[in-house]
Amino acid sequence: MGQESQIVGFPGTNPYSRTHVNPERAGLLLDAGCNITDISPSARKLIGYGPAAPIDPCFFAHIHSRNLVLVMRDLASMACNGKRRARWMVRMRNADEQWVWMRVTARKMDQIRPTGFGFAVELAHLDA
């Protein structure tokens, strides 16, 4: 396994893993439109959602408006300009509608079906 595949626990050669996150890591997958296509149980727990609780599929809905421009700019740069990775300290909305500081790392993942690419995102509380 290469270092790049470790960001959300993806084995680099398993095509199944490019559509699902490792359940032991606090990670999620975004499609090219930044919609959440998969979220690990640990990521759900980290932001306060139960296993069956509905979660807004738009990644940007979980980011505080003061952090949103930076996140959108970096993801657009990853989509269009060849940037491979971005890291942020942002406020994210949890299930209780409270804002919590998170460390977020995103990596562009090529060859994700059906859009051709997407983003693997890992979350951690800022104090972790």
PDB file of C-alpha atoms in Angstrom:
ATOM      1  CA  MET A   1       0.000   0.000   0.000  1.00  0.00           C
ATOM      2  CA  GLY A   2       1.334   3.398  -0.921  1.00  0.00           C
ATOM      3  CA  GLN A   3       1.278   6.497   1.266  1.00  0.00           C
ATOM      4  CA  GLU A   4      -1.282   8.177  -1.018  1.00  0.00           C
ATOM      5  CA  SER A   5      -3.762   5.347  -0.525  1.00  0.00           C
ATOM      6  CA  GLN A   6      -3.573   5.679   3.268  1.00  0.00           C
ATOM      7  CA  ILE A   7      -5.426   8.998   3.534  1.00  0.00           C
ATOM      8  CA  VAL A   8      -8.768   7.287   4.131  1.00  0.00           C
ATOM      9  CA  GLY A   9      -7.535   3.748   4.223  1.00  0.00           C
ATOM     10  CA  PHE A  10      -7.936   2.878   0.551  1.00  0.00           C
ATOM     11  CA  PRO A  11      -5.900  -0.047  -0.705  1.00  0.00           C
ATOM     12  CA  GLY A  12      -4.489   1.322  -3.949  1.00  0.00           C
ATOM     13  CA  THR A  13      -5.329  -1.642  -6.183  1.00  0.00           C
ATOM     14  CA  ASN A  14      -8.829  -2.585  -5.007  1.00  0.00           C
ATOM     15  CA  PRO A  15     -11.429  -0.891  -7.261  1.00  0.00           C
ATOM     16  CA  TYR A  16     -14.177  -1.524  -4.669  1.00  0.00           C
ATOM     17  CA  SER A  17     -12.306   0.661  -2.192  1.00  0.00           C
ATOM     18  CA  ARG A  18     -12.524   3.631  -4.541  1.00  0.00           C
ATOM     19  CA  THR A  19     -16.284   3.783  -3.973  1.00  0.00           C
ATOM     20  CA  HIS A  20     -16.374   3.015  -0.227  1.00  0.00           C
ATOM     21  CA  VAL A  21     -14.413   4.375   2.722  1.00  0.00           C
ATOM     22  CA  ASN A  22     -12.632   2.284   5.309  1.00  0.00           C
ATOM     23  CA  PRO A  23     -15.158   1.938   8.169  1.00  0.00           C
ATOM     24  CA  GLU A  24     -12.407   2.282  10.782  1.00  0.00           C
ATOM     25  CA  ARG A  25     -11.289   5.727   9.587  1.00  0.00           C
ATOM     26  CA  ALA A  26     -13.191   9.013   9.923  1.00  0.00           C
ATOM     27  CA  GLY A  27     -13.498   9.466   6.189  1.00  0.00           C
ATOM     28  CA  LEU A  28     -15.930  10.212   3.444  1.00  0.00           C
ATOM     29  CA  LEU A  29     -16.007  10.188  -0.328  1.00  0.00           C
ATOM     30  CA  LEU A  30     -17.232  13.058  -2.462  1.00  0.00           C
ATOM     31  CA  ASP A  31     -18.174  12.849  -6.114  1.00  0.00           C
ATOM     32  CA  ALA A  32     -17.066  15.494  -8.620  1.00  0.00           C
ATOM     33  CA  GLY A  33     -19.985  17.714  -7.536  1.00  0.00           C
ATOM     34  CA  CYS A  34     -18.864  17.494  -3.879  1.00  0.00           C
ATOM     35  CA  ASN A  35     -21.830  15.362  -2.861  1.00  0.00           C
ATOM     36  CA  ILE A  36     -21.135  12.805  -0.151  1.00  0.00           C
ATOM     37  CA  THR A  37     -21.304   9.358  -1.751  1.00  0.00           C
ATOM     38  CA  ASP A  38     -20.043   7.372   1.245  1.00  0.00           C
ATOM     39  CA  ILE A  39     -19.321   8.166   4.883  1.00  0.00           C
ATOM     40  CA  SER A  40     -17.675   5.857   7.386  1.00  0.00           C
ATOM     41  CA  PRO A  41     -19.316   4.996  10.702  1.00  0.00           C
ATOM     42  CA  SER A  42     -16.395   6.719  12.481  1.00  0.00           C
ATOM     43  CA  ALA A  43     -16.961   9.949  10.538  1.00  0.00           C
ATOM     44  CA  ARG A  44     -20.690   9.810  11.355  1.00  0.00           C
ATOM     45  CA  LYS A  45     -19.842   9.376  15.035  1.00  0.00           C
ATOM     46  CA  LEU A  46     -17.260  12.171  14.943  1.00  0.00           C
ATOM     47  CA  ILE A  47     -19.849  14.682  13.741  1.00  0.00           C
ATOM     48  CA  GLY A  48     -22.587  13.259  15.957  1.00  0.00           C
ATOM     49  CA  TYR A  49     -24.767  11.300  13.526  1.00  0.00           C
ATOM     50  CA  GLY A  50     -26.065   7.830  14.346  1.00  0.00           C
ATOM     51  CA  PRO A  51     -25.738   4.935  11.896  1.00  0.00           C
ATOM     52  CA  ALA A  52     -29.183   5.474  10.341  1.00  0.00           C
ATOM     53  CA  ALA A  53     -29.541   9.235  10.856  1.00  0.00           C
ATOM     54  CA  PRO A  54     -30.078  11.202   7.634  1.00  0.00           C
ATOM     55  CA  ILE A  55     -27.199  13.468   6.683  1.00  0.00           C
ATOM     56  CA  ASP A  56     -27.237  16.279   4.119  1.00  0.00           C
ATOM     57  CA  PRO A  57     -25.439  14.875   1.051  1.00  0.00           C
ATOM     58  CA  CYS A  58     -23.935  18.274   0.132  1.00  0.00           C
ATOM     59  CA  PHE A  59     -20.459  18.473   1.699  1.00  0.00           C
ATOM     60  CA  PHE A  60     -20.590  22.274   1.644  1.00  0.00           C
ATOM     61  CA  ALA A  61     -23.709  22.280   3.863  1.00  0.00           C
ATOM     62  CA  HIS A  62     -21.496  21.030   6.702  1.00  0.00           C
ATOM     63  CA  ILE A  63     -18.841  23.760   6.340  1.00  0.00           C
ATOM     64  CA  HIS A  64     -19.185  27.132   8.092  1.00  0.00           C
ATOM     65  CA  SER A  65     -19.770  30.034   5.695  1.00  0.00           C
ATOM     66  CA  ARG A  66     -16.560  31.780   6.823  1.00  0.00           C
ATOM     67  CA  ASN A  67     -14.534  28.743   5.761  1.00  0.00           C
ATOM     68  CA  LEU A  68     -16.526  27.896   2.656  1.00  0.00           C
ATOM     69  CA  VAL A  69     -14.697  30.051   0.078  1.00  0.00           C
ATOM     70  CA  LEU A  70     -11.324  28.516   0.941  1.00  0.00           C
ATOM     71  CA  VAL A  71     -12.681  24.955   0.782  1.00  0.00           C
ATOM     72  CA  MET A  72     -14.506  25.571  -2.512  1.00  0.00           C
ATOM     73  CA  ARG A  73     -11.464  27.260  -4.059  1.00  0.00           C
ATOM     74  CA  ASP A  74      -9.139  24.407  -3.129  1.00  0.00           C
ATOM     75  CA  LEU A  75     -11.535  21.705  -4.340  1.00  0.00           C
ATOM     76  CA  ALA A  76     -11.999  23.583  -7.629  1.00  0.00           C
ATOM     77  CA  SER A  77      -8.219  23.803  -7.976  1.00  0.00           C
ATOM     78  CA  MET A  78      -7.990  20.074  -7.358  1.00  0.00           C
ATOM     79  CA  ALA A  79     -10.674  19.406  -9.970  1.00  0.00           C
ATOM     80  CA  CYS A  80      -9.302  21.712 -12.674  1.00  0.00           C
ATOM     81  CA  ASN A  81      -5.670  22.621 -12.078  1.00  0.00           C
ATOM     82  CA  GLY A  82      -3.951  19.418 -11.056  1.00  0.00           C
ATOM     83  CA  LYS A  83      -3.693  20.125  -7.329  1.00  0.00           C
ATOM     84  CA  ARG A  84      -3.724  16.726  -5.573  1.00  0.00           C
ATOM     85  CA  ARG A  85      -4.256  17.522  -1.885  1.00  0.00           C
ATOM     86  CA  ALA A  86      -5.651  20.197   0.422  1.00  0.00           C
ATOM     87  CA  ARG A  87      -5.766  20.602   4.208  1.00  0.00           C
ATOM     88  CA  TRP A  88      -7.921  22.929   6.243  1.00  0.00           C
ATOM     89  CA  MET A  89      -8.894  23.820   9.788  1.00  0.00           C
ATOM     90  CA  VAL A  90     -12.600  24.543   9.462  1.00  0.00           C
ATOM     91  CA  ARG A  91     -15.744  24.759  11.492  1.00  0.00           C
ATOM     92  CA  MET A  92     -18.142  21.950  10.630  1.00  0.00           C
ATOM     93  CA  ARG A  93     -21.762  21.614  11.683  1.00  0.00           C
ATOM     94  CA  ASN A  94     -22.448  18.556  13.820  1.00  0.00           C
ATOM     95  CA  ALA A  95     -25.747  16.710  14.243  1.00  0.00           C
ATOM     96  CA  ASP A  96     -26.699  19.018  17.141  1.00  0.00           C
ATOM     97  CA  GLU A  97     -26.384  22.062  14.847  1.00  0.00           C
ATOM     98  CA  GLN A  98     -23.257  23.179  16.746  1.00  0.00           C
ATOM     99  CA  TRP A  99     -20.063  24.311  15.022  1.00  0.00           C
ATOM    100  CA  VAL A 100     -16.965  22.291  15.903  1.00  0.00           C
ATOM    101  CA  TRP A 101     -13.408  22.861  14.723  1.00  0.00           C
ATOM    102  CA  MET A 102     -12.106  20.058  12.514  1.00  0.00           C
ATOM    103  CA  ARG A 103      -8.920  19.209  10.711  1.00  0.00           C
ATOM    104  CA  VAL A 104      -9.922  18.175   7.199  1.00  0.00           C
ATOM    105  CA  THR A 105      -7.646  16.610   4.600  1.00  0.00           C
ATOM    106  CA  ALA A 106      -8.867  16.082   1.041  1.00  0.00           C
ATOM    107  CA  ARG A 107      -7.160  14.195  -1.742  1.00  0.00           C
ATOM    108  CA  LYS A 108      -8.215  13.943  -5.373  1.00  0.00           C
ATOM    109  CA  MET A 109      -9.032  10.378  -6.346  1.00  0.00           C
ATOM    110  CA  ASP A 110      -8.913   9.592 -10.059  1.00  0.00           C
ATOM    111  CA  GLN A 111     -10.958   6.929 -11.827  1.00  0.00           C
ATOM    112  CA  ILE A 112     -13.970   6.953  -9.511  1.00  0.00           C
ATOM    113  CA  ARG A 113     -17.076   5.898 -11.381  1.00  0.00           C
ATOM    114  CA  PRO A 114     -19.306   7.347 -12.797  1.00  0.00           C
ATOM    115  CA  THR A 115     -17.864  10.891 -12.733  1.00  0.00           C
ATOM    116  CA  GLY A 116     -14.237  10.002 -13.461  1.00  0.00           C
ATOM    117  CA  PHE A 117     -12.860  11.584 -10.290  1.00  0.00           C
ATOM    118  CA  GLY A 118     -13.840  12.498  -6.777  1.00  0.00           C
ATOM    119  CA  PHE A 119     -12.345  13.392  -3.428  1.00  0.00           C
ATOM    120  CA  ALA A 120     -11.368  11.314  -0.416  1.00  0.00           C
ATOM    121  CA  VAL A 121     -11.764  13.346   2.764  1.00  0.00           C
ATOM    122  CA  GLU A 122     -10.529  12.563   6.266  1.00  0.00           C
ATOM    123  CA  LEU A 123     -11.841  14.317   9.381  1.00  0.00           C
ATOM    124  CA  ALA A 124     -10.358  14.796  12.858  1.00  0.00           C
ATOM    125  CA  HIS A 125     -11.288  17.020  15.784  1.00  0.00           C
ATOM    126  CA  LEU A 126      -8.833  19.884  15.925  1.00  0.00           C
ATOM    127  CA  ASP A 127      -7.743  18.945  19.438  1.00  0.00           C
ATOM    128  CA  ALA A 128      -6.989  15.347  18.382  1.00  0.00           C
TER     129      ALA A 128
END
